[in-house]
Short mmCIF file of C-alpha atoms in Angstrom, two decimals:
data_model
loop_
_atom_site.label_atom_id
_atom_site.label_comp_id
_atom_site.label_asym_id
_atom_site.label_seq_id
_atom_site.Cartn_x
_atom_site.Cartn_y
_atom_site.Cartn_z
CA GLY A 43 0.00 0.00 0.00
CA ALA A 44 0.94 3.63 -0.38
CA VAL A 45 3.33 4.96 2.25
CA VAL A 46 3.24 8.53 0.99
CA SER A 47 -0.11 10.20 0.41
CA GLN A 48 -0.45 13.25 -1.79
CA HIS A 49 -3.51 15.44 -2.22
CA PRO A 50 -5.09 16.57 -4.44
CA SER A 51 -4.36 14.23 -7.32
CA TRP A 52 -5.33 16.88 -9.82
CA VAL A 53 -6.27 20.53 -9.70
CA ILE A 54 -7.27 23.18 -12.20
CA CYS A 55 -6.88 26.81 -11.23
CA LYS A 56 -7.03 30.20 -12.85
CA SER A 57 -3.94 32.21 -13.60
CA GLY A 58 -2.94 34.38 -10.66
CA THR A 59 -4.39 32.17 -7.95
CA SER A 60 -2.47 30.01 -5.48
CA VAL A 61 -2.65 26.26 -5.07
CA LYS A 62 -1.60 24.16 -2.08
CA ILE A 63 -0.50 20.55 -2.41
CA GLU A 64 -0.23 18.31 0.64
CA CYS A 65 2.15 15.41 1.16
CA ARG A 66 1.72 13.09 4.12
CA SER A 67 3.83 10.21 5.32
CA LEU A 68 1.68 7.31 6.48
CA ASP A 69 2.74 5.21 9.46
CA PHE A 70 6.19 6.72 9.61
CA GLN A 71 7.82 10.01 10.43
CA ALA A 72 9.64 11.92 7.73
CA THR A 73 12.04 14.60 8.89
CA THR A 74 12.85 15.24 5.26
CA MET A 75 10.60 15.20 2.23
CA PHE A 76 11.45 15.98 -1.37
CA TRP A 77 9.40 17.81 -3.98
CA TYR A 78 9.82 16.96 -7.64
CA ARG A 79 8.40 18.30 -10.86
CA GLN A 80 7.96 16.17 -13.96
CA PHE A 81 7.28 17.31 -17.50
CA PRO A 82 5.80 14.90 -20.07
CA LYS A 83 8.27 12.22 -21.12
CA GLN A 84 10.95 13.79 -18.94
CA SER A 85 12.68 12.67 -15.81
CA LEU A 86 12.01 13.87 -12.32
CA MET A 87 13.41 17.30 -11.52
CA LEU A 88 14.16 17.92 -7.86
CA MET A 89 12.71 21.26 -6.82
CA ALA A 90 13.44 21.38 -3.12
CA THR A 91 14.18 19.44 0.02
CA SER A 92 11.68 20.03 2.79
CA ASN A 93 13.02 19.85 6.34
CA GLU A 94 10.75 19.54 9.35
CA GLY A 95 10.92 22.62 11.51
CA SER A 96 13.30 24.55 9.29
CA LYS A 97 13.49 26.26 5.93
CA ALA A 98 13.41 24.26 2.76
CA THR A 99 16.47 23.93 0.58
CA TYR A 100 15.74 24.88 -3.01
CA GLU A 101 17.56 23.66 -6.09
CA GLN A 102 19.22 26.14 -8.36
CA GLY A 103 16.76 27.90 -10.61
CA VAL A 104 13.70 27.19 -8.46
CA GLU A 105 12.00 30.34 -7.20
CA LYS A 106 11.49 29.98 -3.48
CA ASP A 107 9.00 32.85 -3.36
CA LYS A 108 6.86 31.16 -5.96
CA PHE A 109 7.03 27.63 -4.60
CA LEU A 110 6.46 27.93 -0.88
CA ILE A 111 7.24 24.85 1.16
CA ASN A 112 6.16 24.27 4.72
CA HIS A 113 7.07 21.20 6.75
CA ALA A 114 5.28 21.87 10.01
CA SER A 115 5.14 18.32 11.33
CA LEU A 116 6.92 15.01 10.96
CA THR A 117 4.16 13.68 8.72
CA LEU A 118 3.12 16.65 6.61
CA SER A 119 4.80 18.85 4.04
CA THR A 120 2.98 21.30 1.81
CA LEU A 121 3.91 22.96 -1.47
CA THR A 122 2.08 26.15 -2.38
CA VAL A 123 2.35 27.42 -5.93
CA THR A 124 1.74 31.14 -5.58
CA SER A 125 0.34 33.35 -8.33
CA ALA A 126 0.22 30.41 -10.67
CA HIS A 127 0.71 30.89 -14.39
CA PRO A 128 0.14 28.48 -17.29
CA GLU A 129 3.87 27.68 -17.42
CA ASP A 130 3.53 26.26 -13.89
CA SER A 131 1.25 23.55 -15.25
CA SER A 132 3.02 20.30 -14.54
CA PHE A 133 3.03 17.09 -12.52
CA TYR A 134 4.28 17.65 -8.96
CA ILE A 135 5.37 14.67 -6.87
CA CYS A 136 6.54 14.45 -3.29
CA SER A 137 8.66 11.73 -1.76
CA ALA A 138 10.15 10.64 1.54
CA ARG A 139 12.51 8.06 2.93
CA VAL A 140 10.65 5.37 4.83
CA GLY A 141 13.84 4.69 6.72
CA GLY A 142 13.64 8.11 8.35
CA SER A 143 17.12 9.23 9.23
CA LEU A 144 18.77 6.43 7.27
CA LEU A 145 20.12 8.43 4.37
CA ASN A 146 20.65 5.41 2.16
CA SER A 147 16.98 4.41 2.39
CA PRO A 148 15.33 4.66 -1.01
CA LEU A 149 12.70 7.30 -1.72
CA HIS A 150 9.03 6.42 -1.79
CA PHE A 151 6.78 8.65 -3.82
CA GLY A 152 3.28 9.97 -3.56
CA ASN A 153 0.93 9.59 -6.50
CA GLY A 154 1.55 13.09 -7.73
CA THR A 155 -0.59 16.15 -8.37
CA ARG A 156 -1.38 17.24 -11.89
CA LEU A 157 -1.70 21.03 -11.91
CA THR A 158 -3.33 22.80 -14.82
CA VAL A 159 -3.34 26.59 -14.80
CA THR A 160 -5.78 28.19 -17.21
CA GLN B 240 27.11 14.07 -20.94
CA LYS B 241 24.34 13.47 -18.44
CA GLU B 242 25.20 11.67 -15.23
CA VAL B 243 22.61 8.98 -15.95
CA GLU B 244 21.68 7.92 -19.47
CA GLN B 245 18.55 5.93 -20.22
CA ASP B 246 16.97 5.25 -23.61
CA PRO B 247 13.43 6.65 -23.54
CA GLY B 248 12.09 4.01 -25.95
CA PRO B 249 9.35 3.09 -26.42
CA LEU B 250 10.24 -0.55 -26.14
CA SER B 251 7.47 -2.77 -27.47
CA VAL B 252 7.48 -6.51 -26.74
CA PRO B 253 4.97 -9.36 -26.96
CA GLU B 254 3.46 -10.81 -23.81
CA GLY B 255 5.70 -13.44 -22.27
CA ALA B 256 8.94 -11.94 -23.55
CA ILE B 257 11.98 -11.26 -21.42
CA VAL B 258 12.53 -7.53 -21.14
CA SER B 259 15.89 -5.90 -20.60
CA LEU B 260 16.03 -2.28 -19.47
CA ASN B 261 19.33 -0.52 -19.01
CA CYS B 262 21.04 2.59 -17.72
CA THR B 263 24.59 3.83 -17.94
CA TYR B 264 26.17 6.36 -15.66
CA SER B 265 29.32 8.38 -15.39
CA ASN B 266 29.74 9.01 -11.65
CA SER B 267 31.87 6.25 -10.17
CA ALA B 268 30.78 7.30 -6.67
CA PHE B 269 27.28 5.88 -7.17
CA GLN B 270 26.77 2.92 -4.87
CA TYR B 271 23.01 2.66 -4.41
CA PHE B 272 20.88 1.71 -7.39
CA MET B 273 17.13 1.74 -7.74
CA TRP B 274 14.50 0.92 -10.30
CA TYR B 275 11.09 2.56 -10.22
CA ARG B 276 7.98 1.79 -12.23
CA GLN B 277 5.70 4.67 -13.11
CA TYR B 278 2.26 4.23 -14.58
CA SER B 279 0.70 7.07 -16.48
CA ARG B 280 -0.45 9.90 -14.21
CA LYS B 281 0.91 8.17 -11.10
CA GLY B 282 3.95 8.59 -8.92
CA PRO B 283 6.98 6.28 -9.27
CA GLU B 284 6.80 2.99 -7.36
CA LEU B 285 9.98 1.45 -6.01
CA LEU B 286 10.66 -1.95 -7.61
CA MET B 287 14.23 -2.82 -6.76
CA TYR B 288 16.96 -1.40 -4.54
CA THR B 289 20.51 -2.69 -4.63
CA TYR B 290 23.81 -1.73 -3.13
CA SER B 291 27.08 -1.95 -5.07
CA SER B 292 27.60 -4.63 -7.71
CA GLY B 293 25.81 -7.91 -8.22
CA ASN B 294 22.37 -9.29 -8.86
CA LYS B 295 19.13 -9.13 -6.93
CA GLU B 296 16.01 -11.07 -7.77
CA ASP B 297 12.42 -10.44 -6.71
CA GLY B 298 9.79 -12.53 -8.41
CA ARG B 299 9.86 -11.84 -12.14
CA PHE B 300 12.29 -8.95 -11.70
CA THR B 301 16.08 -9.14 -11.60
CA ALA B 302 18.30 -6.13 -11.06
CA GLN B 303 21.90 -6.31 -12.14
CA VAL B 304 24.70 -3.84 -11.38
CA ASP B 305 28.08 -3.80 -13.09
CA LYS B 306 30.06 -1.02 -11.47
CA SER B 307 33.16 -1.71 -13.54
CA SER B 308 31.19 -0.88 -16.67
CA LYS B 309 28.97 1.71 -14.98
CA TYR B 310 25.96 -0.16 -16.28
CA ILE B 311 22.80 -1.35 -14.59
CA SER B 312 19.98 -3.50 -15.88
CA LEU B 313 16.49 -4.57 -14.97
CA PHE B 314 15.20 -7.83 -16.40
CA ILE B 315 11.53 -8.69 -16.45
CA ARG B 316 10.66 -12.32 -17.12
CA ASP B 317 7.33 -13.50 -18.52
CA SER B 318 6.30 -9.93 -19.22
CA GLN B 319 2.61 -9.07 -18.88
CA PRO B 320 0.50 -6.26 -20.36
CA SER B 321 0.23 -4.91 -16.81
CA ASP B 322 4.00 -4.32 -16.91
CA SER B 323 3.42 -1.60 -19.50
CA ALA B 324 4.74 1.53 -17.83
CA THR B 325 7.75 3.81 -17.70
CA TYR B 326 10.74 2.43 -15.84
CA LEU B 327 13.12 4.88 -14.22
CA CYS B 328 16.54 4.03 -12.95
CA ALA B 329 18.01 6.04 -10.10
CA MET B 330 21.28 6.00 -8.24
CA SER B 331 22.96 7.77 -5.38
CA ALA B 332 26.35 8.08 -3.77
CA SER B 333 27.24 7.63 -0.15
CA GLY B 334 28.11 10.76 1.75
CA GLY B 335 26.23 14.01 1.51
CA SER B 336 22.48 13.87 1.18
CA TYR B 337 22.18 10.62 -0.82
CA ILE B 338 19.64 12.35 -3.05
CA PRO B 339 19.27 10.09 -6.08
CA THR B 340 19.89 11.06 -9.67
CA PHE B 341 17.22 9.77 -12.04
CA GLY B 342 17.32 8.62 -15.61
CA ARG B 343 14.61 9.96 -17.90
CA GLY B 344 12.82 6.63 -17.98
CA THR B 345 12.14 3.96 -20.60
CA SER B 346 8.59 3.49 -21.82
CA LEU B 347 7.71 -0.21 -22.02
CA ILE B 348 4.72 -1.56 -23.93
CA VAL B 349 3.81 -5.22 -23.54
CA HIS B 350 1.19 -6.17 -26.09
CA PRO B 351 -1.05 -9.24 -25.77
#
């Protein structure tokens, strides 16, 4: 069964509005979660690393003011796409290590959120 | 040259065939190797996880790592239409954050 739950699975919003995506770890605590973006027929692009209780670490080229990440508890991280524009339309996926602090534990992914900005 | 190279396909095979999916990489520090299966409009699902060189088998799936050649493979025996998906390889190095580097995925189509 799924160990990482992501919600919503799809969302359509109007240009200029903000959208929040939730990522929850089920039955385990995740001090770190990872947010990815995937374009059609492309690989996963790491956007940011979400750390519980501290600021997220963003990858080069990712606008931290546009993609707000909050990791307020050990089981929940949220990604808010602010002032969304059509170019933000994409598939967003979160992930976490089931092994918690074991850095060599593989990542487990949520089922993704398909965002369409009209 | 990308750190991880993976042929995007599509690879089309008849049901029951043995499928071979491959990735090459350039970073000799990679020690952890993963294969994920991703169905359309879904998140990647972990299939296999191996450390260093060698083989690992799980049901119809066999993962193979050849560090000397910087080459990893995933074999699927008795392929089924339900195996039709995109398969992503991923690998990470020890030290640092262990954040994996992904290939772009190979699209597999198993036709009845």
